[in-house]
PDB file of C-alpha atoms in Angstrom:
ATOM      1  CA  UNK A   1       0.010  -0.453  -0.202  1.00 40.00           C
ATOM      2  CA  UNK A   2       1.894   3.184  -1.078  1.00 60.00           C
ATOM      3  CA  UNK A   3       1.154   6.517   1.509  1.00 69.00           C
ATOM      4  CA  UNK A   4      -0.625   9.381   0.580  1.00 67.00           C
ATOM      5  CA  UNK A   5       0.718  12.519   1.104  1.00 76.00           C
ATOM      6  CA  UNK A   6      -0.969  15.700   1.466  1.00 89.00           C
ATOM      7  CA  UNK A   7       1.556  18.686   1.179  1.00 95.00           C
ATOM      8  CA  UNK A   8       1.158  22.404   0.387  1.00 96.00           C
ATOM      9  CA  UNK A   9       3.838  23.617  -1.568  1.00 97.00           C
ATOM     10  CA  UNK A  10       4.667  27.499  -2.182  1.00 98.00           C
ATOM     11  CA  UNK A  11       7.203  28.675  -3.545  1.00 98.00           C
ATOM     12  CA  UNK A  12       8.352  32.678  -4.668  1.00 98.00           C
ATOM     13  CA  UNK A  13      10.988  34.302  -6.783  1.00 96.00           C
ATOM     14  CA  UNK A  14      11.396  37.157  -7.508  1.00 95.00           C
ATOM     15  CA  UNK A  15      11.381  39.291 -10.981  1.00 95.00           C
ATOM     16  CA  UNK A  16      13.832  42.466 -11.717  1.00 92.00           C
ATOM     17  CA  UNK A  17      13.261  44.676 -14.104  1.00 90.00           C
ATOM     18  CA  UNK A  18      15.734  43.325 -16.071  1.00 89.00           C
ATOM     19  CA  UNK A  19      14.419  39.582 -16.296  1.00 90.00           C
ATOM     20  CA  UNK A  20      11.830  38.151 -18.688  1.00 91.00           C
ATOM     21  CA  UNK A  21       8.788  36.994 -16.554  1.00 92.00           C
ATOM     22  CA  UNK A  22       8.700  34.335 -18.760  1.00 94.00           C
ATOM     23  CA  UNK A  23      11.683  32.930 -18.305  1.00 93.00           C
ATOM     24  CA  UNK A  24      11.665  33.261 -15.318  1.00 94.00           C
ATOM     25  CA  UNK A  25       8.125  31.499 -15.082  1.00 96.00           C
ATOM     26  CA  UNK A  26       9.997  28.757 -17.334  1.00 95.00           C
ATOM     27  CA  UNK A  27      12.438  28.159 -14.055  1.00 95.00           C
ATOM     28  CA  UNK A  28      10.099  27.005 -11.896  1.00 97.00           C
ATOM     29  CA  UNK A  29       7.796  25.631 -14.258  1.00 96.00           C
ATOM     30  CA  UNK A  30      11.085  23.324 -15.367  1.00 95.00           C
ATOM     31  CA  UNK A  31      11.891  22.065 -11.438  1.00 97.00           C
ATOM     32  CA  UNK A  32       7.692  21.904 -10.584  1.00 97.00           C
ATOM     33  CA  UNK A  33       5.721  21.332 -13.723  1.00 96.00           C
ATOM     34  CA  UNK A  34       2.757  20.821 -11.792  1.00 95.00           C
ATOM     35  CA  UNK A  35       2.975  24.758 -10.067  1.00 97.00           C
ATOM     36  CA  UNK A  36      -0.047  26.874 -10.498  1.00 97.00           C
ATOM     37  CA  UNK A  37       1.637  29.718 -10.920  1.00 97.00           C
ATOM     38  CA  UNK A  38       0.712  33.504  -9.869  1.00 97.00           C
ATOM     39  CA  UNK A  39       2.616  37.123 -11.228  1.00 95.00           C
ATOM     40  CA  UNK A  40       2.488  39.686  -9.193  1.00 94.00           C
ATOM     41  CA  UNK A  41       4.281  42.971  -8.988  1.00 93.00           C
ATOM     42  CA  UNK A  42       8.351  41.934  -9.107  1.00 94.00           C
ATOM     43  CA  UNK A  43       7.850  37.960  -8.160  1.00 96.00           C
ATOM     44  CA  UNK A  44       5.908  35.497  -9.208  1.00 97.00           C
ATOM     45  CA  UNK A  45       4.042  33.349  -6.134  1.00 98.00           C
ATOM     46  CA  UNK A  46       3.716  29.295  -7.055  1.00 98.00           C
ATOM     47  CA  UNK A  47       1.404  26.241  -5.162  1.00 98.00           C
ATOM     48  CA  UNK A  48       1.286  22.754  -6.090  1.00 97.00           C
ATOM     49  CA  UNK A  49       0.289  20.123  -4.328  1.00 95.00           C
ATOM     50  CA  UNK A  50       3.373  17.189  -4.324  1.00 93.00           C
ATOM     51  CA  UNK A  51       7.293  17.112  -5.570  1.00 96.00           C
ATOM     52  CA  UNK A  52       7.251  14.078  -7.895  1.00 95.00           C
ATOM     53  CA  UNK A  53       9.187  16.208 -10.372  1.00 96.00           C
ATOM     54  CA  UNK A  54      11.461  17.403  -8.277  1.00 97.00           C
ATOM     55  CA  UNK A  55      12.375  14.491  -6.314  1.00 96.00           C
ATOM     56  CA  UNK A  56      12.986  13.032  -9.854  1.00 96.00           C
ATOM     57  CA  UNK A  57      15.617  15.484 -10.323  1.00 97.00           C
ATOM     58  CA  UNK A  58      17.501  14.693  -6.753  1.00 96.00           C
ATOM     59  CA  UNK A  59      17.373  10.912  -7.783  1.00 95.00           C
ATOM     60  CA  UNK A  60      18.226  11.643 -11.381  1.00 95.00           C
ATOM     61  CA  UNK A  61      21.370  14.294 -10.647  1.00 95.00           C
ATOM     62  CA  UNK A  62      22.135  12.071  -7.132  1.00 93.00           C
ATOM     63  CA  UNK A  63      22.103  14.531  -4.863  1.00 95.00           C
ATOM     64  CA  UNK A  64      19.634  13.270  -2.273  1.00 95.00           C
ATOM     65  CA  UNK A  65      22.048  13.642   0.617  1.00 94.00           C
ATOM     66  CA  UNK A  66      22.889  17.066  -0.273  1.00 94.00           C
ATOM     67  CA  UNK A  67      18.558  17.784  -0.622  1.00 96.00           C
ATOM     68  CA  UNK A  68      18.297  16.210   2.724  1.00 95.00           C
ATOM     69  CA  UNK A  69      20.559  17.969   4.438  1.00 94.00           C
ATOM     70  CA  UNK A  70      18.498  21.294   3.003  1.00 96.00           C
ATOM     71  CA  UNK A  71      15.738  20.423   4.123  1.00 97.00           C
ATOM     72  CA  UNK A  72      16.468  18.904   7.587  1.00 96.00           C
ATOM     73  CA  UNK A  73      18.785  22.474   8.126  1.00 95.00           C
ATOM     74  CA  UNK A  74      15.489  24.555   7.571  1.00 94.00           C
ATOM     75  CA  UNK A  75      12.625  22.610   9.693  1.00 96.00           C
ATOM     76  CA  UNK A  76      10.492  24.102  11.667  1.00 96.00           C
ATOM     77  CA  UNK A  77       7.866  21.794  12.688  1.00 95.00           C
ATOM     78  CA  UNK A  78       5.160  20.745   9.960  1.00 95.00           C
ATOM     79  CA  UNK A  79       7.275  23.205   7.904  1.00 97.00           C
ATOM     80  CA  UNK A  80      10.482  23.108   5.892  1.00 97.00           C
ATOM     81  CA  UNK A  81      12.215  25.135   3.075  1.00 97.00           C
ATOM     82  CA  UNK A  82      14.770  25.938   0.927  1.00 97.00           C
ATOM     83  CA  UNK A  83      15.968  28.232  -1.588  1.00 96.00           C
ATOM     84  CA  UNK A  84      16.955  27.285  -5.116  1.00 96.00           C
ATOM     85  CA  UNK A  85      19.210  28.920  -7.837  1.00 94.00           C
ATOM     86  CA  UNK A  86      17.259  30.516 -10.062  1.00 92.00           C
ATOM     87  CA  UNK A  87      19.851  30.295 -12.546  1.00 90.00           C
ATOM     88  CA  UNK A  88      20.771  26.482 -12.324  1.00 94.00           C
ATOM     89  CA  UNK A  89      16.960  25.766 -12.577  1.00 94.00           C
ATOM     90  CA  UNK A  90      16.736  28.261 -15.670  1.00 91.00           C
ATOM     91  CA  UNK A  91      18.813  24.853 -17.074  1.00 93.00           C
ATOM     92  CA  UNK A  92      16.708  22.613 -15.526  1.00 93.00           C
ATOM     93  CA  UNK A  93      19.477  21.770 -12.709  1.00 96.00           C
ATOM     94  CA  UNK A  94      18.337  21.675  -9.121  1.00 97.00           C
ATOM     95  CA  UNK A  95      20.980  23.792  -7.107  1.00 96.00           C
ATOM     96  CA  UNK A  96      20.458  23.893  -3.664  1.00 95.00           C
ATOM     97  CA  UNK A  97      21.734  28.228  -2.517  1.00 91.00           C
ATOM     98  CA  UNK A  98      23.793  29.050  -0.207  1.00 80.00           C
ATOM     99  CA  UNK A  99      24.574  32.309   2.102  1.00 73.00           C
ATOM    100  CA  UNK A 100      23.690  35.541  -0.089  1.00 71.00           C
ATOM    101  CA  UNK A 101      21.236  35.459  -2.526  1.00 66.00           C
ATOM    102  CA  UNK A 102      22.600  35.511  -6.060  1.00 69.00           C
ATOM    103  CA  UNK A 103      22.111  38.797  -8.237  1.00 70.00           C
ATOM    104  CA  UNK A 104      19.365  37.123  -9.494  1.00 70.00           C
ATOM    105  CA  UNK A 105      17.596  36.582  -6.635  1.00 84.00           C
ATOM    106  CA  UNK A 106      17.568  32.390  -5.710  1.00 93.00           C
ATOM    107  CA  UNK A 107      13.826  30.685  -6.084  1.00 96.00           C
ATOM    108  CA  UNK A 108      12.182  29.730  -2.515  1.00 97.00           C
ATOM    109  CA  UNK A 109      10.506  26.787  -1.677  1.00 98.00           C
ATOM    110  CA  UNK A 110       8.482  26.228   1.386  1.00 98.00           C
ATOM    111  CA  UNK A 111       6.785  23.010   2.316  1.00 98.00           C
ATOM    112  CA  UNK A 112       3.561  22.337   5.046  1.00 97.00           C
ATOM    113  CA  UNK A 113       2.813  18.930   5.398  1.00 96.00           C
ATOM    114  CA  UNK A 114      -0.312  17.590   7.032  1.00 93.00           C
ATOM    115  CA  UNK A 115       0.150  14.002   6.560  1.00 87.00           C
ATOM    116  CA  UNK A 116       1.566  12.115   7.604  1.00 87.00           C
ATOM    117  CA  UNK A 117       5.099  14.041   9.094  1.00 92.00           C
ATOM    118  CA  UNK A 118       7.525  16.238   7.620  1.00 94.00           C
ATOM    119  CA  UNK A 119      10.083  12.959   8.320  1.00 94.00           C
ATOM    120  CA  UNK A 120       7.738  10.891   6.250  1.00 93.00           C
ATOM    121  CA  UNK A 121       7.838  12.663   3.282  1.00 94.00           C
ATOM    122  CA  UNK A 122      11.408  14.447   3.885  1.00 95.00           C
ATOM    123  CA  UNK A 123      12.379  10.098   3.359  1.00 94.00           C
ATOM    124  CA  UNK A 124      10.261   9.982   0.407  1.00 93.00           C
ATOM    125  CA  UNK A 125      11.299  13.133  -1.701  1.00 95.00           C
ATOM    126  CA  UNK A 126      15.011  11.951  -1.050  1.00 94.00           C
ATOM    127  CA  UNK A 127      15.088   8.690   0.431  1.00 93.00           C
ATOM    128  CA  UNK A 128      18.027   7.739   3.037  1.00 90.00           C
ATOM    129  CA  UNK A 129      21.514   6.463   0.818  1.00 86.00           C
ATOM    130  CA  UNK A 130      24.022   4.542   1.335  1.00 83.00           C
ATOM    131  CA  UNK A 131      27.397   4.820  -0.155  1.00 74.00           C
ATOM    132  CA  UNK A 132      25.247   6.703  -2.384  1.00 69.00           C
ATOM    133  CA  UNK A 133      22.740   4.493  -2.989  1.00 79.00           C
ATOM    134  CA  UNK A 134      18.767   5.167  -1.890  1.00 81.00           C
ATOM    135  CA  UNK A 135      18.642   3.173   0.813  1.00 79.00           C
ATOM    136  CA  UNK A 136      14.405   1.227   0.880  1.00 69.00           C
ATOM    137  CA  UNK A 137      13.075   1.456   4.329  1.00 55.00           C
ATOM    138  CA  UNK A 138       9.713  -0.201   3.444  1.00 52.00           C
ATOM    139  CA  UNK A 139      11.186  -3.856   3.525  1.00 41.00           C
TER     140      UNK A 139
END
């Protein structure tokens, strides 16, 4: 039986006067293709209810440990958040932003988990690894 996850994901990204809004929209859609995007003055705000495509990207790029570190480092109660490099997202690459935001600003992602719990959802999106390979904890 598979677990049903109930999550709300909010994605925000600044849009500067020097940028083409459609490119920022494309960057968000590349990493979160199911997101519903709303354009606001100077920013995009998007929502979605899953991270399946994002999780596939983490697996493909083999950065599960990096993702887990970012998720748990910014966990607060039933939420966790992380920032992504906007320039890398334009290219379809997941790159966690650290330190000061880049000159284009970062894509900020906030995930609120209703069911079952934050730890289980993080394990689903970015499973634990051993020797760089995902460990199946449901055996």
